CSV table of C-alpha atoms and ligand atoms in Angstrom, one decimal:
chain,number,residue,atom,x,y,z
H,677,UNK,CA,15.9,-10.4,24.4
H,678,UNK,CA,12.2,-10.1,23.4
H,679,UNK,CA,11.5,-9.5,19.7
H,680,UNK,CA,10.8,-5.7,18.8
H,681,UNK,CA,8.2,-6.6,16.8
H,682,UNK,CA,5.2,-8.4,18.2
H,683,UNK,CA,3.6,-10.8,15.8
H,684,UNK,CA,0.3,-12.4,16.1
H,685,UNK,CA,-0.4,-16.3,16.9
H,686,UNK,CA,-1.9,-16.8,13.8
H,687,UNK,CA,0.7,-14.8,11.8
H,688,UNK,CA,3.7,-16.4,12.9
H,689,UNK,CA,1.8,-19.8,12.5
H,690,UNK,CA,0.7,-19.0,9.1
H,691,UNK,CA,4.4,-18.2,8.1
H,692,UNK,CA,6.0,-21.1,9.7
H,693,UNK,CA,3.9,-23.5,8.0
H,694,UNK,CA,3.8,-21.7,4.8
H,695,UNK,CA,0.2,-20.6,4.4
H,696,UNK,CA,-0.8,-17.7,3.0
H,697,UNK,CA,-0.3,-14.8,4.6
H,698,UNK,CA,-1.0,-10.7,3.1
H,699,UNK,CA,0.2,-7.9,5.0
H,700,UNK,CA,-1.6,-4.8,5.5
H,701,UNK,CA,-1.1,-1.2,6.2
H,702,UNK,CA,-2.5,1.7,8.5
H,703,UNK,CA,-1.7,5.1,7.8
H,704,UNK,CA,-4.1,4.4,5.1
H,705,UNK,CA,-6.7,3.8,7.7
H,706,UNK,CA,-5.4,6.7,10.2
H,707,UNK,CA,-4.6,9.2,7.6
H,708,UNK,CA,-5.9,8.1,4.4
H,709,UNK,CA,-9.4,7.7,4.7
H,710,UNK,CA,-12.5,9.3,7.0
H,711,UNK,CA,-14.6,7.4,9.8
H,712,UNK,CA,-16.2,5.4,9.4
H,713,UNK,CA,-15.4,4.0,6.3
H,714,UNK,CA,-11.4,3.8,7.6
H,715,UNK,CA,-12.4,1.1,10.0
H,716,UNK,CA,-15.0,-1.0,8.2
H,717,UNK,CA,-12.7,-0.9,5.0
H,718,UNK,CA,-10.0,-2.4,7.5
H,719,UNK,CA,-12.3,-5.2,8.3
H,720,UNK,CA,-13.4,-5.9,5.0
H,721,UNK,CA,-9.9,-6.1,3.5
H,722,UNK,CA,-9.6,-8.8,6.3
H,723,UNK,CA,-12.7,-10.7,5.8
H,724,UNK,CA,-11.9,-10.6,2.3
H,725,UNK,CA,-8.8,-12.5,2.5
H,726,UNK,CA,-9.9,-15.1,5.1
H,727,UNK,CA,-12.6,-16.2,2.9
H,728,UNK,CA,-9.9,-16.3,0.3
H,729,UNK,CA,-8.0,-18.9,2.7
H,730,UNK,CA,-5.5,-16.4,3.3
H,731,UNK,CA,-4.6,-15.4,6.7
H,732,UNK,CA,-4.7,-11.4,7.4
H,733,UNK,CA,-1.5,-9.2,8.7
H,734,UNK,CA,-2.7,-5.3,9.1
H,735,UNK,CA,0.1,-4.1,10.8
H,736,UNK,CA,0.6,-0.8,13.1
H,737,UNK,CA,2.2,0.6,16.2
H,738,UNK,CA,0.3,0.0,19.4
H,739,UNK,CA,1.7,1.8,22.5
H,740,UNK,CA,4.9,1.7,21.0
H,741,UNK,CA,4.5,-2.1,19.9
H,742,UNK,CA,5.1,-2.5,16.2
H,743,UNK,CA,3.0,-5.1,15.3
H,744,UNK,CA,2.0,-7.3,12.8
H,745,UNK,CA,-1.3,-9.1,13.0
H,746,UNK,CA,-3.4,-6.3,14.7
H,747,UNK,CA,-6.6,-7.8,16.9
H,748,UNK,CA,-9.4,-6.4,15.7
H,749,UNK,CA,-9.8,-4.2,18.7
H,750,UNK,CA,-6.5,-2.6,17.8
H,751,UNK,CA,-7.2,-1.6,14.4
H,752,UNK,CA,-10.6,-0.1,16.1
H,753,UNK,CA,-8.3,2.3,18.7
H,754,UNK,CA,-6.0,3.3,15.6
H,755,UNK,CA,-9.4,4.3,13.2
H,756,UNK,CA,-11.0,6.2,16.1
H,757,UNK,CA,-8.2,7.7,18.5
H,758,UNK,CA,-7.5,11.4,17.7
H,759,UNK,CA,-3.7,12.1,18.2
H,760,UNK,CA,-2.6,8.9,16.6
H,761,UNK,CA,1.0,9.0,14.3
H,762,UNK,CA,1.4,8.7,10.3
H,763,UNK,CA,4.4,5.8,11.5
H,764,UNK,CA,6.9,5.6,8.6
H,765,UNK,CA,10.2,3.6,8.6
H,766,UNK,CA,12.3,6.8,10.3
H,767,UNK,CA,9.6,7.4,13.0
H,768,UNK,CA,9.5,3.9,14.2
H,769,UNK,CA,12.1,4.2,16.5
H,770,UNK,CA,10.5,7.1,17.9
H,771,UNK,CA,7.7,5.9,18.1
H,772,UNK,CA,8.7,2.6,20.2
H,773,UNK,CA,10.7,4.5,22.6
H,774,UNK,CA,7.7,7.2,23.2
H,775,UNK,CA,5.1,4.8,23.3
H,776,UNK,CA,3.1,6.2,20.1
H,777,UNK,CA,-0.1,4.7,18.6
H,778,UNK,CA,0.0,5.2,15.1
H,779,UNK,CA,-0.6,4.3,11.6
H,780,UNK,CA,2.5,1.9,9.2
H,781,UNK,CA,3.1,3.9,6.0
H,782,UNK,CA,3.7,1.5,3.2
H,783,UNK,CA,7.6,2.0,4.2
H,784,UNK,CA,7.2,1.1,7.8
H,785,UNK,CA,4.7,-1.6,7.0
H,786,UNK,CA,7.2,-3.1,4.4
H,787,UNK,CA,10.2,-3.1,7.0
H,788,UNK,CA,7.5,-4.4,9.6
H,789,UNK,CA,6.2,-7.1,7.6
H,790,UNK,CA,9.1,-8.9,6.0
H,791,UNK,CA,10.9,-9.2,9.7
H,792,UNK,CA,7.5,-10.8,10.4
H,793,UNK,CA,8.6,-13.2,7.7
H,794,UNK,CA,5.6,-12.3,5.2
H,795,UNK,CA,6.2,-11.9,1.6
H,796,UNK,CA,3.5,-10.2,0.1
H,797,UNK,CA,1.3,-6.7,1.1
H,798,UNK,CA,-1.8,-4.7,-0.3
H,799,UNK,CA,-2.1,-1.0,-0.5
H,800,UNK,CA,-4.2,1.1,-2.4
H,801,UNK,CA,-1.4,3.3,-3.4
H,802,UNK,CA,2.4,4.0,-2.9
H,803,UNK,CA,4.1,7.3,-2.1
H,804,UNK,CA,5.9,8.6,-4.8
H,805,UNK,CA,7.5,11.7,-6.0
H,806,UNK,CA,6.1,14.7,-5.3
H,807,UNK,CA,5.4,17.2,-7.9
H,808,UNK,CA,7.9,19.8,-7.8
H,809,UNK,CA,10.4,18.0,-6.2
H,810,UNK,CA,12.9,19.1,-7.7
H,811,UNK,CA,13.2,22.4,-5.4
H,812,UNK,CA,11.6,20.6,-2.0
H,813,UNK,CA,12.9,17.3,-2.9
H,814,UNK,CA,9.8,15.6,-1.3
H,815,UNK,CA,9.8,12.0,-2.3
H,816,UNK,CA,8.3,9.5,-0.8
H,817,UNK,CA,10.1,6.9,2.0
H,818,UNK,CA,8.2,4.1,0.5
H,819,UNK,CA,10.6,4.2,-2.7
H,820,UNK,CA,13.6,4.2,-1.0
H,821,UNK,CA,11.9,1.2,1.8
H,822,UNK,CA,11.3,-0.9,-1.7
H,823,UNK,CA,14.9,-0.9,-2.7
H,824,UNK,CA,16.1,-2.6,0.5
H,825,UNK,CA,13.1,-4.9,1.2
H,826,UNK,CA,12.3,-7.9,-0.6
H,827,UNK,CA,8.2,-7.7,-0.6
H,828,UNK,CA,5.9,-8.3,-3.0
H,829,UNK,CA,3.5,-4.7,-2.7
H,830,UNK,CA,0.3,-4.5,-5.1
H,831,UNK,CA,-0.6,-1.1,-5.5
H,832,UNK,CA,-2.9,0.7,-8.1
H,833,UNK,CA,0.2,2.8,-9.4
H,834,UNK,CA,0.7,6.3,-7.9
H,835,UNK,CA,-2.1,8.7,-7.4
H,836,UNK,CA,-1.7,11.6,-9.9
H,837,UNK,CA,-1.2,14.4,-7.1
H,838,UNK,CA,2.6,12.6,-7.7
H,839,UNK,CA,4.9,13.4,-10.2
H,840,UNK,CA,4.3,10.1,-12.0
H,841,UNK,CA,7.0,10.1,-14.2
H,842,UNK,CA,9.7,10.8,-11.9
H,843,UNK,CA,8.1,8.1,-9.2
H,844,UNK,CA,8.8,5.4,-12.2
H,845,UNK,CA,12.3,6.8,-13.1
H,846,UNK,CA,13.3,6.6,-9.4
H,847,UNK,CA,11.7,3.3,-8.9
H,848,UNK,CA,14.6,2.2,-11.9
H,849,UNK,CA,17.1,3.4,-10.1
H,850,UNK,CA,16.3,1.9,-6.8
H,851,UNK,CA,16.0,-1.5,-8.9
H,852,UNK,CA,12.6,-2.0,-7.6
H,853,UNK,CA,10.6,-4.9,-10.6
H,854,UNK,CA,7.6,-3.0,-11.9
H,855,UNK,CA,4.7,-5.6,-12.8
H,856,UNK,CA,1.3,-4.6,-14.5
H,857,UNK,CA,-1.1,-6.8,-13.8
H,858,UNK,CA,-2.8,-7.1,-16.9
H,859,UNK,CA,-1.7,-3.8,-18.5
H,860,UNK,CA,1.9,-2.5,-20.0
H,861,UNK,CA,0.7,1.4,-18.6
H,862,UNK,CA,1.3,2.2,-15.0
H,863,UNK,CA,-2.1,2.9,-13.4
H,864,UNK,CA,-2.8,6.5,-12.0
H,865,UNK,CA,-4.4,5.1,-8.7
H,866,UNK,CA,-8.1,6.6,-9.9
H,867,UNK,CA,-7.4,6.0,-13.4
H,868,UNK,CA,-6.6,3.0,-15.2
H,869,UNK,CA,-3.9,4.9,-17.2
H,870,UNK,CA,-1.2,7.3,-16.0
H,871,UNK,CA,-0.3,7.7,-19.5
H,872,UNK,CA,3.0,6.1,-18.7
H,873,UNK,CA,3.8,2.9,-19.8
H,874,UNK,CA,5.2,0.1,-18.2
H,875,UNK,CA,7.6,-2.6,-19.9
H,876,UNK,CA,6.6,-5.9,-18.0
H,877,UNK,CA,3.0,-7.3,-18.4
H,878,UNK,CA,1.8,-10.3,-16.0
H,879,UNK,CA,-1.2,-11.9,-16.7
H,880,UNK,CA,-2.0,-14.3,-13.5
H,881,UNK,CA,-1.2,-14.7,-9.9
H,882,UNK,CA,0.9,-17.4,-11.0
H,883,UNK,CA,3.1,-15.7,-13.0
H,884,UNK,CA,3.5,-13.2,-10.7
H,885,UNK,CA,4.9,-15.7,-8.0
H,886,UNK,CA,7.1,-17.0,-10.6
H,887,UNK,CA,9.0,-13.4,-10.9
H,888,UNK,CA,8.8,-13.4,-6.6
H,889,UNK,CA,10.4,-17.0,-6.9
H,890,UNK,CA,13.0,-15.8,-9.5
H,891,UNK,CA,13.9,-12.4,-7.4
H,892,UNK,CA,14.5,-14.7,-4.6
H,893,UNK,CA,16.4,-17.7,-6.4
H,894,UNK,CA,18.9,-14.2,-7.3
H,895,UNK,CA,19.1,-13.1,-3.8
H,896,UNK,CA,18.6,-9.9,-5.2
H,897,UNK,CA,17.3,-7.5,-1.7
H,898,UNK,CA,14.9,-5.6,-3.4
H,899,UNK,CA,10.6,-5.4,-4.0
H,900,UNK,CA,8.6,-6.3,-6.6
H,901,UNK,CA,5.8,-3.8,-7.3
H,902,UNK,CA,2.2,-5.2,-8.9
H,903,UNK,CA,0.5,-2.4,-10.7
H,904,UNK,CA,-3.0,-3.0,-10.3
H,905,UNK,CA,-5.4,-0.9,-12.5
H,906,UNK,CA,-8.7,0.1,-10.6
H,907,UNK,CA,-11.4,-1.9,-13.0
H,908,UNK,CA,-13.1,0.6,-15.9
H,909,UNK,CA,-16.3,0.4,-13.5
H,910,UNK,CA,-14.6,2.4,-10.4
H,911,UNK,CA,-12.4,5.0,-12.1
H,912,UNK,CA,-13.0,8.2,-11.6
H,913,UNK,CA,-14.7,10.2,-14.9
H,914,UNK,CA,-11.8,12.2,-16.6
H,915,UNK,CA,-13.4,15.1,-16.2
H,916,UNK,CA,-13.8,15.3,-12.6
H,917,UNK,CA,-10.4,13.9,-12.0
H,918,UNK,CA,-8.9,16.7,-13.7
H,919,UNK,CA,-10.7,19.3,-12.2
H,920,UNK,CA,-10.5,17.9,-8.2
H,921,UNK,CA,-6.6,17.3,-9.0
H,922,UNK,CA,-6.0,20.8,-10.0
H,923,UNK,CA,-8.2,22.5,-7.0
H,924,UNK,CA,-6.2,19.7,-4.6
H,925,UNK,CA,-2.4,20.7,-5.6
H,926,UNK,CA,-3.3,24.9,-5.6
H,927,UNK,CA,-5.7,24.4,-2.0
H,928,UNK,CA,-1.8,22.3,-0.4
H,929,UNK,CA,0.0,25.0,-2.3
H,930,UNK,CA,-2.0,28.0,-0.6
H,931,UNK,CA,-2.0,26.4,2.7
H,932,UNK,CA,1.8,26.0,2.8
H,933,UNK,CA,1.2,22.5,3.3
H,934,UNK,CA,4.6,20.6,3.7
H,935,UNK,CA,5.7,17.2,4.7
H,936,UNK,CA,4.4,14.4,6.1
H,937,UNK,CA,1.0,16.4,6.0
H,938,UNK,CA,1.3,16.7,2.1
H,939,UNK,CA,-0.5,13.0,1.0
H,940,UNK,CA,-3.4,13.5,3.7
H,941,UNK,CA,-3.9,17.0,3.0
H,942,UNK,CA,-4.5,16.3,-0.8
H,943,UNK,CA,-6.5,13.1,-0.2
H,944,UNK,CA,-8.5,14.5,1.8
H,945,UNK,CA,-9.4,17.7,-0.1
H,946,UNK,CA,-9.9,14.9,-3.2
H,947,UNK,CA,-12.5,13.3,-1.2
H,948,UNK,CA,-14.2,16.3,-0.5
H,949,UNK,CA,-14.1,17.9,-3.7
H,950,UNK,CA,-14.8,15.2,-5.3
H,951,UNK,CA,-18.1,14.6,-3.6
H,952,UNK,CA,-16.8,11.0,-2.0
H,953,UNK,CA,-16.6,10.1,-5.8
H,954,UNK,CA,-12.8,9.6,-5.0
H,955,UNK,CA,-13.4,7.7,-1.8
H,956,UNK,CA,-15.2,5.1,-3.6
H,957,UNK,CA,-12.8,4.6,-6.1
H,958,UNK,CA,-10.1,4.5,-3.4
H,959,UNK,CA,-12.4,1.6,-1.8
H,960,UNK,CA,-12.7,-0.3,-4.5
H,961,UNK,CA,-9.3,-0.1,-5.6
H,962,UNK,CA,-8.0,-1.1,-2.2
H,963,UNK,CA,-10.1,-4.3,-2.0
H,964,UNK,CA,-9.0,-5.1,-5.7
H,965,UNK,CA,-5.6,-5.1,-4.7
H,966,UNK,CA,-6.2,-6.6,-1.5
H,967,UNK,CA,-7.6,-10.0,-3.8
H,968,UNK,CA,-5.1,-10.2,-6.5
H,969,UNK,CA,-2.3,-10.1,-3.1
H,970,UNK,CA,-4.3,-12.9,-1.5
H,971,UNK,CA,-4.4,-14.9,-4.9
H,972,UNK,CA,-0.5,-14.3,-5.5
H,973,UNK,CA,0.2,-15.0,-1.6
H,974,UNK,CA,-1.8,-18.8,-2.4
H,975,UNK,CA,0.5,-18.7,-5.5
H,976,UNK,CA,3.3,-18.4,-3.6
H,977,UNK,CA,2.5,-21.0,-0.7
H,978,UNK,CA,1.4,-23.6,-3.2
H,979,UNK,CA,5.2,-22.6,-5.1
H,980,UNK,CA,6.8,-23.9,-1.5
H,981,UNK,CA,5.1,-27.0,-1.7
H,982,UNK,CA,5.3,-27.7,-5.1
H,983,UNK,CA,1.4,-28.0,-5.2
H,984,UNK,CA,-0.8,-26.5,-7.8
H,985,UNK,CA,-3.4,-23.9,-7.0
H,986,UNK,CA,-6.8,-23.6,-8.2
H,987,UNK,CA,-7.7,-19.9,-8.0
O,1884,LIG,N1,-2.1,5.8,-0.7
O,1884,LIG,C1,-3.4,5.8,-0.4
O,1884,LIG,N2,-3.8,6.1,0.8
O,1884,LIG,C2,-2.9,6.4,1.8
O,1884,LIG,C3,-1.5,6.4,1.4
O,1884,LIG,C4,-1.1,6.1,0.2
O,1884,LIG,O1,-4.3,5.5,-1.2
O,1884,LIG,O2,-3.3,6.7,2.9
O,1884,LIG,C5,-0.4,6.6,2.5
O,1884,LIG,C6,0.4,5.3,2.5
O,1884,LIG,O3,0.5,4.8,3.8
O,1884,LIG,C7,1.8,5.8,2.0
O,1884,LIG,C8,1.8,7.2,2.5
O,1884,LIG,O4,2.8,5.0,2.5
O,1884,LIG,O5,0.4,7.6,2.3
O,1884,LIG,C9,2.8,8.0,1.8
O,1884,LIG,O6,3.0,9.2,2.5
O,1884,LIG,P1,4.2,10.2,2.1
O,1884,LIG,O7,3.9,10.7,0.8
O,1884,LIG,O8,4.2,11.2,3.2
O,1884,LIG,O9,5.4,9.3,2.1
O,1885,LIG,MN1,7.1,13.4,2.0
């Protein structure tokens, strides 16, 4: 029986021999950022990495193919085409049997991914929990997909249209390792600081393999999450973040927005309101992350061959 998830040549090469290899999402180029800049950040995040010596993996549904390894033709259709899906881990089904083009949430792309046999995957941000969950229970899929798949995801924290403190308490419960790279708070996606702090500091790639290698040794199912602040260059002034963040959550709140709208609905209004302030920081967050996952996928690779790295 043919393989429900198509992988690339050069993926499935990559993993066999051990190179390596960083996934990538979609929905984030689908629903998370505006034409043009959706499709050339897409392209950049994968030039980035081959320069690095790391081989690409943006993954996404094609005509009801989940696949990892997208041509670059692909990842054109899904920036441009108009009725294309937000795919998360529930919808792929769907999706297959329908024959849906769409964009891998960080859930779907997780799942996707690790059958692919790849270990480690950039976003810019993860779904959390939403702010006043507590009476629509809207939380994220990603959380839940961390605590069953044994990934390495960087991400720049959780943007602050989340509850951020009830993201991290679930993320505890769901046993999912929080790492900051370089700081003990968890990042607020435009910020450096969410005002939360995290317990577990990293310092290099290396010793973040080390904690991958250790999860694995355990056989313990679950992600590690690499909290990447944006640099103090790209984050967004205080000021403005403040005032965009509160004219984002009353604008969803007047609109009756609900669902899988909710995270494009306020990103969008961010990026507007925001003057494309926000979508640079988004940019430059994304490519951040997308380099410290390349260095930690080499990292990894050089772990498996009991090589050292120079970075
Ligand atoms: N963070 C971003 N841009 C995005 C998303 C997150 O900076 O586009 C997307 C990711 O694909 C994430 C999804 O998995 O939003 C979460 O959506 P929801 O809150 O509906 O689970
Ligand atoms: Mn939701």
């Amino acid at each position: 029986m043919p393989s429900a998830v198509s992988v690339s040549d050069e993926v499935r090469a990559a993993v066999a021999a051990r190179r390596p290899v960083v996934a990538l999402e979609t929905t984030i180029i689908t629903h998370g950022l505006p034409r043009p800049r959706n499709v050339s950040a897409a392209r950049d995040a994968e030039a980035l990495l081959r320069e690095a010596g790391v081989v690409p993996a943006t993954v996404g549904v094609v005509d009801g193919r989940p696949t990892v390894g997208l041509s670059a033709g692909e990842i054109d259709r899904l920036g441009a085409a108009d009725d294309v899906h937000k795919i998360g881990t529930r919808d792929l089904p769907v999706a297959m049997a329908q024959g849906w083009s769409g964009g891998t949430t960080v859930s779907a792309t997780a799942v996707l991914a690790h059958r692919a046999g790849v270990g480690v995957f950039a976003t810019g941000g993860l779904g959390g929990v939403h702010r006043g969950a507590a009476t629509t229970f809207d939380e994220s899929a990603d959380l839940v997909a961390l605590a069953g798949v044994p990934i390495l995801v960087v991400s720049a924290g959780v943007k602050s249209i989340l509850d951020v403190g009830a993201t991290l308490e679930r993320l505890e419960t769901l046993q999912v390792t929080v790492l900051g790279y370089r700081t003990t708070t968890f990042p607020g996606f435009y910020v450096r600081d969410s005002g939360f702090p995290i317990a577990d500091r990293v310092g290099t790639p290396g010793e973040v393999a080390a904690v991958v290698r250790a999860r694995d040794a355990l056989g313990l199912r679950s992600a590690v999450l690499l909290a990447n602040p944006v640099s103090e260059a790209d984050e967004l002034d205080d000021d403005l973040h403040r005032a965009v963040l509160d004219g984002a959550l009353a604008d969803a709140e007047a609109a009756g927005v609900r669902g899988k709208d909710t995270t494009p609905h306020l990103l969008d209004h961010l990026h507007r309101a925001s003057e494309g302030r926000s979508l640079e920081v988004n940019l430059a967050l994304y490519r951040a992350n997308v380099a410290l996952g390349g260095a930690v996928a080499r990292e990894l690779s050089a772990l498996d061959d009991g090589r050292e790295v120079r970075q």
